[in-house]
Tab-separated table of C-alpha atoms in Angstrom:
chain	number	residue	atom	x	y	z
A	1	MET	CA	-1.660	-67.089	-50.213
A	2	PHE	CA	1.751	-68.770	-50.524
A	3	LYS	CA	2.975	-71.087	-47.772
A	4	ASN	CA	6.654	-70.914	-48.749
A	5	SER	CA	9.151	-69.278	-51.089
A	6	ASN	CA	8.986	-72.183	-53.574
A	7	ALA	CA	5.276	-71.639	-54.028
A	8	MET	CA	5.896	-67.925	-54.644
A	9	GLU	CA	8.652	-68.754	-57.125
A	10	ASN	CA	6.379	-71.119	-59.053
A	11	GLU	CA	3.577	-68.528	-59.135
A	12	LEU	CA	5.956	-65.889	-60.516
A	13	LYS	CA	7.132	-68.260	-63.261
A	14	GLU	CA	3.557	-69.121	-64.231
A	15	LEU	CA	2.530	-65.464	-64.268
A	16	ALA	CA	5.565	-64.547	-66.388
A	17	ILE	CA	4.619	-67.163	-68.979
A	18	ALA	CA	0.974	-66.083	-68.911
A	19	LEU	CA	1.933	-62.416	-69.470
A	20	TYR	CA	4.092	-63.437	-72.412
A	21	GLU	CA	1.331	-65.547	-73.935
A	22	ILE	CA	-1.252	-62.729	-73.822
A	23	ASP	CA	1.276	-60.412	-75.501
A	24	ALA	CA	1.802	-58.218	-72.423
A	25	VAL	CA	5.552	-58.757	-72.960
A	26	LYS	CA	6.790	-57.998	-76.473
A	27	PHE	CA	10.185	-58.232	-78.161
A	28	GLY	CA	11.246	-56.141	-81.180
A	29	GLU	CA	11.855	-52.387	-81.631
A	30	PHE	CA	9.904	-49.948	-79.463
A	31	VAL	CA	10.199	-46.480	-77.845
A	32	THR	CA	9.536	-45.930	-74.129
A	33	LYS	CA	7.662	-43.017	-72.491
A	34	VAL	CA	10.941	-41.184	-71.829
A	35	GLY	CA	12.084	-41.567	-75.465
A	36	LEU	CA	14.490	-44.489	-75.143
A	37	LYS	CA	14.577	-47.139	-77.875
A	38	THR	CA	14.122	-50.614	-76.458
A	39	PRO	CA	14.106	-54.237	-77.700
A	40	ILE	CA	11.559	-55.165	-75.030
A	41	TYR	CA	8.172	-53.592	-74.364
A	42	PHE	CA	5.509	-54.190	-71.731
A	43	ASP	CA	1.831	-53.600	-72.458
A	44	LEU	CA	0.022	-54.575	-69.288
A	45	ARG	CA	-3.144	-52.824	-70.437
A	46	VAL	CA	-4.158	-56.118	-72.053
A	47	ILE	CA	-4.665	-57.782	-68.663
A	48	ILE	CA	-8.134	-56.211	-68.414
A	49	SER	CA	-9.220	-58.725	-71.063
A	50	HIS	CA	-8.016	-61.600	-68.858
A	51	PRO	CA	-9.794	-61.169	-65.511
A	52	LYS	CA	-8.591	-64.391	-63.855
A	53	LEU	CA	-4.982	-63.536	-64.662
A	54	MET	CA	-5.523	-59.975	-63.466
A	55	VAL	CA	-6.831	-61.230	-60.102
A	56	ARG	CA	-3.801	-63.525	-59.691
A	57	LEU	CA	-1.421	-60.727	-60.570
A	58	ALA	CA	-3.047	-58.326	-58.085
A	59	LYS	CA	-2.922	-60.888	-55.252
A	60	THR	CA	0.713	-61.725	-55.969
A	61	LEU	CA	1.706	-58.078	-56.190
A	62	TRP	CA	0.101	-57.255	-52.843
A	63	LYS	CA	1.872	-60.232	-51.231
A	64	GLN	CA	4.890	-57.915	-50.992
A	65	ALA	CA	2.967	-55.601	-48.666
A	66	GLU	CA	3.461	-58.118	-45.850
A	67	GLU	CA	6.862	-56.493	-45.322
A	68	ALA	CA	5.295	-53.014	-45.063
A	69	SER	CA	3.166	-51.736	-42.212
A	70	GLY	CA	0.569	-49.104	-41.431
A	71	ILE	CA	-0.824	-48.718	-44.963
A	72	THR	CA	-4.276	-47.111	-44.746
A	73	GLN	CA	-4.833	-46.066	-48.391
A	74	ILE	CA	-3.755	-47.289	-51.816
A	75	CYS	CA	-3.514	-45.310	-55.047
A	76	GLY	CA	-3.079	-46.766	-58.514
A	77	VAL	CA	-1.097	-44.699	-61.002
A	78	PRO	CA	-3.462	-43.820	-63.888
A	79	TYR	CA	-4.427	-45.636	-65.928
A	80	THR	CA	-3.040	-49.161	-66.335
A	81	ALA	CA	-2.508	-49.750	-62.610
A	82	LEU	CA	-6.050	-48.714	-61.639
A	83	PRO	CA	-7.634	-52.177	-62.196
A	84	LEU	CA	-4.901	-53.785	-60.083
A	85	ALA	CA	-5.372	-51.200	-57.322
A	86	THR	CA	-9.148	-51.718	-57.432
A	87	LEU	CA	-8.806	-55.492	-57.025
A	88	ILE	CA	-6.348	-55.078	-54.139
A	89	SER	CA	-8.667	-52.586	-52.445
A	90	ALA	CA	-11.682	-54.884	-52.784
A	91	ASP	CA	-9.729	-57.910	-51.565
A	92	THR	CA	-8.069	-56.234	-48.554
A	93	ASN	CA	-10.776	-53.675	-47.684
A	94	ILE	CA	-8.121	-50.929	-47.775
A	95	PRO	CA	-9.647	-47.694	-49.150
A	96	MET	CA	-8.517	-46.572	-52.589
A	97	LEU	CA	-7.690	-43.123	-53.947
A	98	ILE	CA	-7.561	-42.020	-57.589
A	99	LYS	CA	-5.321	-39.269	-58.938
A	100	ARG	CA	-6.874	-37.565	-61.938
A	101	LYS	CA	-4.749	-36.851	-65.006
A	102	GLU	CA	-5.893	-33.234	-64.720
A	103	VAL	CA	-8.131	-31.118	-62.500
A	104	LYS	CA	-11.645	-30.808	-63.944
A	105	SER	CA	-13.154	-27.345	-64.325
A	106	TYR	CA	-16.492	-28.486	-62.896
A	107	GLY	CA	-17.843	-30.351	-59.881
A	108	THR	CA	-15.461	-30.602	-56.901
A	109	LYS	CA	-12.398	-29.722	-59.041
A	110	LYS	CA	-10.366	-32.271	-57.051
A	111	LEU	CA	-7.114	-33.782	-58.288
A	112	ILE	CA	-7.300	-36.620	-55.732
A	113	GLU	CA	-10.596	-38.493	-55.504
A	114	GLY	CA	-11.625	-40.485	-52.428
A	115	ASN	CA	-12.000	-40.010	-48.688
A	116	TYR	CA	-8.781	-39.349	-46.782
A	117	LYS	CA	-7.275	-37.197	-44.079
A	118	GLN	CA	-3.866	-35.640	-43.542
A	119	GLY	CA	-1.349	-38.154	-42.238
A	120	ASP	CA	-2.918	-41.205	-43.913
A	121	HIS	CA	-0.272	-43.647	-45.161
A	122	CYS	CA	-0.854	-44.278	-48.871
A	123	ALA	CA	0.893	-46.948	-50.958
A	124	ILE	CA	1.364	-46.606	-54.728
A	125	ILE	CA	0.433	-49.333	-57.214
A	126	GLU	CA	2.127	-49.223	-60.646
A	127	ASP	CA	2.505	-51.613	-63.577
A	128	VAL	CA	5.895	-50.806	-65.151
A	129	VAL	CA	8.619	-48.301	-64.199
A	130	THR	CA	11.422	-46.951	-66.386
A	131	SER	CA	12.406	-43.577	-64.935
A	132	GLY	CA	9.784	-43.514	-62.187
A	133	SER	CA	8.275	-40.214	-63.379
A	134	SER	CA	4.647	-41.392	-63.222
A	135	ILE	CA	5.058	-42.597	-59.646
A	136	LEU	CA	6.756	-39.354	-58.622
A	137	GLU	CA	4.004	-37.222	-60.164
A	138	THR	CA	1.420	-39.210	-58.211
A	139	VAL	CA	3.450	-39.037	-54.992
A	140	HIS	CA	3.847	-35.278	-55.369
A	141	SER	CA	0.079	-34.784	-55.703
A	142	LEU	CA	-0.665	-37.027	-52.720
A	143	ARG	CA	1.894	-35.340	-50.507
A	144	LYS	CA	0.455	-31.939	-51.380
A	145	GLU	CA	-2.785	-33.196	-49.812
A	146	GLY	CA	-0.935	-34.115	-46.617
A	147	LEU	CA	-0.716	-37.874	-47.221
A	148	LYS	CA	2.307	-39.902	-46.204
A	149	VAL	CA	3.781	-41.915	-49.097
A	150	THR	CA	6.770	-44.218	-48.585
A	151	GLU	CA	5.926	-47.420	-50.502
A	152	ALA	CA	5.424	-48.290	-54.168
A	153	PHE	CA	4.441	-51.761	-55.409
A	154	VAL	CA	5.328	-52.407	-59.044
A	155	VAL	CA	4.789	-55.353	-61.356
A	156	ILE	CA	7.909	-54.843	-63.526
A	157	ASP	CA	11.039	-52.760	-62.940
A	158	ARG	CA	12.831	-52.122	-66.228
A	159	GLU	CA	16.117	-51.624	-64.315
A	160	GLN	CA	16.827	-48.310	-66.027
A	161	GLY	CA	17.037	-45.941	-63.093
A	162	ALA	CA	13.543	-45.859	-61.609
A	163	LYS	CA	14.544	-47.441	-58.294
A	164	LYS	CA	17.227	-44.799	-57.688
A	165	ASN	CA	15.004	-41.912	-58.811
A	166	ILE	CA	12.173	-43.040	-56.569
A	167	LYS	CA	14.459	-43.751	-53.601
A	168	ASN	CA	15.806	-40.179	-53.882
A	169	HIS	CA	12.280	-39.014	-53.030
A	170	GLY	CA	11.918	-41.213	-49.968
A	171	ILE	CA	9.986	-44.040	-51.634
A	172	HIS	CA	10.814	-47.722	-51.192
A	173	ILE	CA	9.955	-49.615	-54.373
A	174	ARG	CA	9.070	-53.331	-54.330
A	175	SER	CA	8.717	-55.067	-57.703
A	176	LEU	CA	7.468	-58.533	-58.635
A	177	TYR	CA	9.907	-58.711	-61.521
A	178	SER	CA	13.031	-57.052	-62.751
A	179	VAL	CA	13.602	-57.441	-66.479
A	180	THR	CA	16.489	-59.770	-65.656
A	181	THR	CA	14.362	-62.168	-63.608
A	182	LEU	CA	11.528	-62.053	-66.137
A	183	LEU	CA	13.943	-62.968	-68.948
A	184	ALA	CA	15.272	-65.846	-66.861
A	185	TYR	CA	11.773	-67.269	-66.400
A	186	LEU	CA	10.960	-66.961	-70.103
A	187	LEU	CA	14.286	-68.473	-71.170
A	188	GLU	CA	13.844	-71.391	-68.778
A	189	SER	CA	10.405	-71.994	-70.304
A	190	ASN	CA	11.805	-71.852	-73.868
A	191	LYS	CA	9.670	-68.805	-74.721
A	192	ILE	CA	12.689	-66.773	-75.831
A	193	THR	CA	16.201	-67.524	-77.092
A	194	PRO	CA	19.584	-66.798	-75.473
A	195	LYS	CA	20.170	-64.172	-78.187
A	196	VAL	CA	17.074	-62.233	-77.073
A	197	VAL	CA	18.368	-62.315	-73.508
A	198	ARG	CA	21.781	-60.996	-74.634
A	199	ASP	CA	20.220	-58.210	-76.724
A	200	VAL	CA	18.002	-57.019	-73.892
A	201	THR	CA	20.770	-57.320	-71.286
A	202	ASP	CA	23.180	-55.313	-73.470
A	203	TYR	CA	20.496	-52.672	-73.918
A	204	LEU	CA	19.895	-52.397	-70.161
A	205	LEU	CA	23.607	-51.916	-69.526
A	206	LYS	CA	23.859	-49.209	-72.190
A	207	TYR	CA	20.712	-47.145	-71.677
A	208	GLN	CA	19.557	-45.619	-68.425
A	209	ALA	CA	16.683	-43.179	-67.916
A	210	PRO	CA	17.658	-39.642	-66.850
A	211	ILE	CA	17.656	-38.545	-63.222
A	212	ILE	CA	14.376	-36.703	-62.692
A	213	THR	CA	12.601	-34.574	-60.144
A	214	VAL	CA	8.869	-34.108	-59.716
A	215	GLN	CA	8.896	-30.498	-60.839
A	216	VAL	CA	9.905	-31.280	-64.421
A	217	THR	CA	6.236	-31.991	-64.983
A	218	GLU	CA	3.072	-30.279	-63.881
A	219	GLN	CA	4.571	-27.930	-61.251
A	220	LEU	CA	7.522	-26.425	-63.122
A	221	ARG	CA	5.506	-23.733	-64.916
A	222	LEU	CA	3.898	-22.641	-61.662
A	223	LYS	CA	7.254	-22.408	-59.877
A	224	THR	CA	9.178	-20.538	-62.578
A	225	PRO	CA	9.291	-16.693	-62.468
A	226	PHE	CA	7.721	-14.806	-65.358
A	227	HIS	CA	10.989	-13.213	-66.535
A	228	VAL	CA	12.608	-16.664	-66.821
A	229	ARG	CA	9.645	-18.048	-68.731
A	230	ALA	CA	9.814	-15.090	-71.132
A	231	GLY	CA	13.072	-16.529	-72.456
A	232	LYS	CA	11.305	-19.818	-73.225
A	233	ALA	CA	8.457	-18.267	-75.230
A	234	ARG	CA	8.166	-19.075	-78.936
A	235	ASN	CA	5.753	-16.213	-79.502
A	236	ALA	CA	7.043	-12.622	-79.306
A	237	VAL	CA	3.854	-11.271	-77.717
A	238	SER	CA	3.854	-13.862	-74.936
A	239	ALA	CA	7.516	-13.039	-74.216
A	240	LYS	CA	6.618	-9.341	-74.054
A	241	LEU	CA	3.628	-10.075	-71.828
A	242	LEU	CA	5.633	-12.175	-69.347
A	243	ASN	CA	8.291	-9.452	-69.067
A	244	LEU	CA	5.594	-6.793	-68.725
A	245	MET	CA	3.961	-8.687	-65.870
A	246	GLU	CA	7.276	-8.825	-64.036
A	247	ALA	CA	8.051	-5.159	-64.659
A	248	LYS	CA	4.634	-3.841	-63.600
A	249	GLN	CA	4.137	-6.489	-60.881
A	250	SER	CA	0.665	-6.970	-62.267
A	251	THR	CA	-1.257	-9.878	-63.741
A	252	ILE	CA	-4.524	-8.069	-64.493
A	253	CYS	CA	-6.306	-8.417	-67.795
A	254	LEU	CA	-9.062	-5.804	-67.540
A	255	ALA	CA	-12.251	-6.835	-69.334
A	256	ALA	CA	-13.585	-3.488	-70.565
A	257	ASP	CA	-17.005	-4.811	-71.539
A	258	LEU	CA	-18.513	-1.351	-71.974
A	259	THR	CA	-20.640	-0.128	-74.864
A	260	LYS	CA	-19.443	3.485	-75.175
A	261	ALA	CA	-16.057	4.358	-76.671
A	262	ASP	CA	-15.353	7.256	-74.298
A	263	GLU	CA	-16.093	5.103	-71.260
A	264	ILE	CA	-13.546	2.523	-72.423
A	265	LEU	CA	-10.935	5.186	-73.111
A	266	GLU	CA	-11.501	6.817	-69.718
A	267	LEU	CA	-11.168	3.436	-67.995
A	268	ALA	CA	-8.016	2.599	-69.968
A	269	ASP	CA	-6.385	5.905	-69.014
A	270	LEU	CA	-7.283	5.463	-65.341
A	271	THR	CA	-6.203	1.842	-64.912
A	272	GLY	CA	-3.554	1.604	-67.629
A	273	PRO	CA	-0.503	1.959	-65.337
A	274	HIS	CA	-1.669	-1.055	-63.323
A	275	ILE	CA	-2.842	-3.575	-65.916
A	276	VAL	CA	-1.002	-5.695	-68.498
A	277	ILE	CA	-3.876	-6.328	-70.930
A	278	LEU	CA	-7.013	-4.381	-71.825
A	279	LYS	CA	-9.570	-6.804	-73.257
A	280	THR	CA	-12.406	-5.617	-75.482
A	281	HIS	CA	-15.486	-6.977	-77.233
A	282	VAL	CA	-15.351	-4.515	-80.083
A	283	ASP	CA	-18.681	-5.576	-81.574
A	284	ILE	CA	-20.624	-4.307	-78.527
A	285	ILE	CA	-19.291	-0.743	-78.840
A	286	GLU	CA	-22.190	1.358	-80.090
A	287	ASP	CA	-20.126	4.312	-81.346
A	288	PHE	CA	-17.103	2.446	-82.714
A	289	SER	CA	-14.815	4.490	-84.995
A	290	ASP	CA	-11.284	4.555	-86.347
A	291	ASP	CA	-10.587	7.452	-84.001
A	292	PHE	CA	-11.471	5.237	-81.027
A	293	ILE	CA	-8.875	2.681	-82.126
A	294	LYS	CA	-6.263	5.413	-82.667
A	295	ARG	CA	-6.797	6.818	-79.146
A	296	LEU	CA	-6.854	3.342	-77.593
A	297	LYS	CA	-3.505	2.493	-79.186
A	298	GLU	CA	-2.060	5.763	-77.901
A	299	LEU	CA	-3.144	4.890	-74.356
A	300	ALA	CA	-1.692	1.379	-74.670
A	301	LYS	CA	1.646	2.880	-75.659
A	302	LYS	CA	1.482	5.597	-72.966
A	303	HIS	CA	0.732	3.171	-70.107
A	304	ASP	CA	2.489	0.108	-71.531
A	305	PHE	CA	-0.260	-2.490	-71.760
A	306	LEU	CA	-1.341	-4.899	-74.504
A	307	LEU	CA	-4.640	-4.898	-76.377
A	308	MET	CA	-6.709	-8.067	-76.654
A	309	GLU	CA	-9.844	-8.400	-78.753
A	310	ASP	CA	-11.894	-11.221	-77.260
A	311	ARG	CA	-13.323	-12.188	-80.633
A	312	LYS	CA	-13.235	-15.975	-80.048
A	313	PHE	CA	-12.852	-16.850	-83.724
A	314	ALA	CA	-14.366	-20.271	-84.373
A	315	ASP	CA	-14.848	-20.757	-88.134
A	316	ILE	CA	-12.929	-22.358	-90.998
A	317	GLY	CA	-9.558	-20.921	-91.994
A	318	ASN	CA	-10.698	-18.814	-94.942
A	319	THR	CA	-13.567	-17.233	-92.996
A	320	VAL	CA	-11.528	-16.330	-89.908
A	321	SER	CA	-8.835	-14.873	-92.167
A	322	LEU	CA	-11.405	-12.441	-93.556
A	323	GLN	CA	-12.928	-11.738	-90.136
A	324	TYR	CA	-9.507	-10.924	-88.720
A	325	GLN	CA	-8.350	-8.449	-91.346
A	326	LYS	CA	-11.468	-7.136	-93.113
A	327	GLY	CA	-14.786	-5.493	-92.229
A	328	ILE	CA	-15.211	-2.279	-90.253
A	329	TYR	CA	-13.110	-3.454	-87.289
A	330	LYS	CA	-9.892	-4.557	-89.081
A	331	ILE	CA	-8.864	-6.394	-85.918
A	332	ALA	CA	-5.474	-7.603	-87.174
A	333	GLU	CA	-4.283	-4.013	-87.598
A	334	TRP	CA	-4.570	-2.869	-83.987
A	335	THR	CA	-4.890	-5.678	-81.446
A	336	ASP	CA	-1.855	-7.510	-80.036
A	337	LEU	CA	-3.866	-10.563	-79.037
A	338	VAL	CA	-7.089	-12.289	-80.082
A	339	THR	CA	-8.925	-15.283	-78.662
A	340	ILE	CA	-9.892	-18.320	-80.715
A	341	HIS	CA	-11.890	-21.490	-80.123
A	342	ALA	CA	-10.315	-24.875	-80.862
A	343	ILE	CA	-13.518	-26.311	-82.333
A	344	ALA	CA	-12.371	-25.854	-85.950
A	345	GLY	CA	-9.029	-27.571	-85.355
A	346	PRO	CA	-5.496	-26.401	-86.271
A	347	SER	CA	-6.631	-24.873	-89.566
A	348	ILE	CA	-7.998	-21.855	-87.692
A	349	VAL	CA	-4.433	-20.904	-86.720
A	350	ASP	CA	-3.332	-21.183	-90.350
A	351	GLY	CA	-6.205	-18.953	-91.434
A	352	LEU	CA	-5.290	-16.232	-88.934
A	353	LYS	CA	-1.608	-16.450	-89.802
A	354	ASN	CA	-2.567	-15.852	-93.430
A	355	SER	CA	-4.077	-12.517	-92.392
A	356	LEU	CA	-0.798	-11.207	-91.001
A	357	LYS	CA	1.256	-11.046	-94.188
A	358	ASP	CA	1.086	-7.240	-94.277
A	359	ILE	CA	1.257	-6.706	-90.497
A	360	ASN	CA	4.681	-5.722	-89.210
A	361	GLU	CA	4.004	-5.847	-85.459
A	362	PRO	CA	4.046	-9.185	-83.620
A	363	ARG	CA	0.687	-10.814	-82.936
A	364	GLY	CA	-0.490	-13.590	-80.648
A	365	LEU	CA	-3.452	-15.900	-80.130
A	366	PHE	CA	-5.062	-17.261	-76.988
A	367	VAL	CA	-6.748	-20.632	-77.515
A	368	VAL	CA	-9.884	-21.146	-75.417
A	369	ALA	CA	-9.449	-24.530	-73.745
A	370	GLU	CA	-11.844	-24.142	-70.789
A	371	MET	CA	-14.560	-21.579	-70.086
A	372	SER	CA	-15.751	-20.131	-66.777
A	373	SER	CA	-19.465	-20.499	-67.489
A	374	LYS	CA	-21.509	-23.106	-65.606
A	375	GLU	CA	-21.732	-26.531	-67.339
A	376	ALA	CA	-19.416	-25.443	-70.168
A	377	LEU	CA	-18.631	-28.226	-72.654
A	378	THR	CA	-14.949	-27.294	-72.938
A	379	THR	CA	-13.651	-30.140	-70.774
A	380	GLY	CA	-11.663	-33.366	-70.940
A	381	GLU	CA	-10.482	-34.406	-74.395
A	382	TYR	CA	-11.622	-31.117	-75.952
A	383	ALA	CA	-9.409	-29.152	-73.569
A	384	GLN	CA	-6.429	-31.394	-74.248
A	385	ASN	CA	-6.873	-30.984	-78.015
A	386	ALA	CA	-6.864	-27.207	-77.484
A	387	VAL	CA	-3.580	-27.560	-75.586
A	388	SER	CA	-2.144	-29.560	-78.481
A	389	ILE	CA	-3.069	-26.797	-80.943
A	390	ALA	CA	-1.442	-24.190	-78.692
A	391	GLN	CA	1.780	-26.123	-78.221
A	392	ASN	CA	2.264	-26.694	-81.939
A	393	SER	CA	2.182	-23.089	-83.176
A	394	ASN	CA	4.522	-20.161	-82.553
A	395	LEU	CA	1.595	-17.809	-83.227
A	396	VAL	CA	-0.067	-18.907	-79.976
A	397	SER	CA	0.718	-16.903	-76.836
A	398	GLY	CA	-1.288	-18.952	-74.369
A	399	LEU	CA	-4.490	-20.648	-73.338
A	400	VAL	CA	-7.719	-19.483	-71.762
A	401	CYS	CA	-8.443	-22.092	-69.089
A	402	GLN	CA	-9.561	-22.665	-65.522
A	403	SER	CA	-6.880	-25.098	-64.386
A	404	ASN	CA	-3.255	-26.118	-64.827
A	405	ILE	CA	-3.672	-28.267	-67.951
A	406	PHE	CA	-0.379	-27.567	-69.761
A	407	THR	CA	3.331	-27.492	-68.900
A	408	SER	CA	4.950	-25.299	-71.581
A	409	LEU	CA	6.918	-22.527	-69.874
A	410	GLY	CA	6.502	-20.088	-72.752
A	411	LEU	CA	2.711	-20.268	-72.877
A	412	VAL	CA	0.569	-18.074	-70.629
A	413	GLN	CA	-2.543	-19.227	-68.758
A	414	LEU	CA	-5.295	-16.619	-68.844
A	415	THR	CA	-8.172	-17.336	-66.471
A	416	PRO	CA	-11.499	-15.457	-66.606
A	417	GLY	CA	-14.093	-15.196	-63.865
A	418	VAL	CA	-12.130	-13.510	-61.061
A	419	LYS	CA	-13.591	-11.559	-58.146
A	420	LEU	CA	-12.324	-10.774	-54.671
A	421	SER	CA	-15.088	-12.981	-53.273
A	422	LYS	CA	-16.299	-16.246	-54.803
A	423	SER	CA	-19.726	-15.807	-56.433
A	424	SER	CA	-21.801	-16.198	-59.607
A	425	ASP	CA	-24.259	-14.172	-61.645
A	426	ASP	CA	-27.720	-14.969	-63.029
A	427	LEU	CA	-26.368	-15.906	-66.478
A	428	GLY	CA	-24.084	-18.790	-65.548
A	429	GLN	CA	-20.813	-16.926	-64.979
A	430	GLN	CA	-18.857	-18.396	-62.075
A	431	TYR	CA	-16.313	-16.284	-60.165
A	432	ASN	CA	-13.303	-17.429	-58.159
A	433	THR	CA	-10.975	-15.521	-55.825
A	434	PRO	CA	-7.549	-14.230	-56.929
A	435	GLU	CA	-5.704	-16.750	-54.755
A	436	SER	CA	-7.744	-19.719	-55.989
A	437	VAL	CA	-7.246	-18.941	-59.689
A	438	VAL	CA	-3.505	-18.338	-59.255
A	439	ASN	CA	-3.152	-21.633	-57.388
A	440	SER	CA	-5.051	-23.288	-60.251
A	441	GLY	CA	-2.396	-22.113	-62.691
A	442	ALA	CA	-3.517	-18.632	-63.762
A	443	ASP	CA	-0.688	-16.361	-64.907
A	444	VAL	CA	-3.022	-13.590	-66.040
A	445	ALA	CA	-6.415	-13.098	-64.378
A	446	VAL	CA	-9.345	-11.533	-66.208
A	447	VAL	CA	-11.103	-8.987	-63.985
A	448	GLY	CA	-14.220	-7.300	-65.372
A	449	ARG	CA	-17.193	-6.206	-63.305
A	450	GLY	CA	-15.139	-6.300	-60.123
A	451	ILE	CA	-13.502	-3.135	-61.479
A	452	THR	CA	-15.927	-1.712	-64.048
A	453	GLU	CA	-18.849	-1.722	-61.590
A	454	ALA	CA	-16.825	-0.479	-58.597
A	455	GLN	CA	-17.558	2.990	-57.237
A	456	ASP	CA	-13.823	3.679	-57.026
A	457	LYS	CA	-12.398	1.925	-60.055
A	458	LEU	CA	-8.773	2.847	-59.379
A	459	SER	CA	-8.890	1.600	-55.790
A	460	ALA	CA	-10.499	-1.631	-56.979
A	461	THR	CA	-7.782	-2.055	-59.621
A	462	LEU	CA	-5.044	-1.560	-57.039
A	463	GLU	CA	-6.656	-4.064	-54.691
A	464	TYR	CA	-6.898	-6.737	-57.400
A	465	LYS	CA	-3.324	-5.974	-58.463
A	466	LYS	CA	-2.048	-6.450	-54.909
A	467	GLU	CA	-4.047	-9.630	-54.223
A	468	LEU	CA	-3.088	-11.295	-57.515
A	469	TRP	CA	0.606	-10.435	-57.252
A	470	SER	CA	0.771	-11.645	-53.649
A	471	ALA	CA	-0.811	-14.938	-54.710
A	472	TYR	CA	1.758	-15.281	-57.514
A	473	LEU	CA	4.684	-14.684	-55.137
A	474	LYS	CA	3.213	-17.199	-52.709
A	475	ARG	CA	2.862	-19.715	-55.533
A	476	LEU	CA	6.560	-19.351	-56.318
A	477	SER	CA	7.677	-19.785	-52.721
A	478	ASP	CA	5.363	-22.553	-51.470
A	479	GLU	CA	6.769	-26.064	-51.410
């Protein structure tokens, strides 16, 4: 594309001016992704509205790949770098991969999309780097799939520590611009003043991004032991649950979806020493009584497990407040945990909290973010909004979900639909194996018919307990 270094230099100057003129480079007061205040900000998302400029930028960026060799795949860091990666892929005929922001609970459930094989050499495409965290998260996911990643091509390096952070993980970063060179081009073209250059230069000398590792993000929760996470919990019930799981070496939430009180009590007494939660649907019990609740609480105390009513509250605050504390079930009085839907928004948490004014024991909520039923609508933005609700309330103990969609150490992932063999039923319920759900982020696994319909319920409980705990230990130890 460029016959000599002067031609490359001229192209870089022209591109710098063009980026400034479309407002992709801004000067003022801003805050970066890692929380640093900055007098300069880059918004390269706007290039999608300037296709000719975007094509030039992609071609110039990939010019640096002439010094690399053996690249067989490229992957753009979501989302701003994806258009650049797409253009490079189309122009060079090098296959492209996409890393999802999160694993979907439907379809292939892949984190990395595209065709690849172990050992493929994948290069990273990124727009702007400050600490390098986004690149490292992408690299970590690619390497988990067996891909080789040693190169990253970046439009702008903010000169705040990214190069060192990325180099520490075996990645060579090549950037079109450093902030210093970009400022020089803009000053030479009279787009900015010497004072702006001094302000930005002083800022760069003073503020550096922190040294980071990949595991401060999506993998840290999965690699941290339960007893350590208990100390990070904001909710007393989640702290108790995490410690209980460690003490009993069990992660079973037993779904006692039975319709007779005595059958539930018999099951609770039999399996109680080996489970951490007994989950009920109290409104399906045909002979419900206050005596049933009294005996159930006695068994929970005797065998040291928590009670969860899977009520899935989903109404406005005032209504759920009444449903929680009133009626014949008086749920707030006896259950440690209840499930709620996020559909009503944060006000549902306020409504339930209002019901606990006269309750002395700690209580917790599990927010349903994803469901295990086929073609469930609890995906994407809905799931992320549920996570937001959970992370902003100390009444929430965790989330009901199918995948690793949150990072908070003190929250617990509860995953339904677990059986020793992968299967489904005739009503849309999809089952996954203990190892697969634990690898997908499950801390507590909901086991129902795999135990309740077993001929030897105790043996089945022990088998699930062993399989789930082994998968958890493996999750901690695997690199």
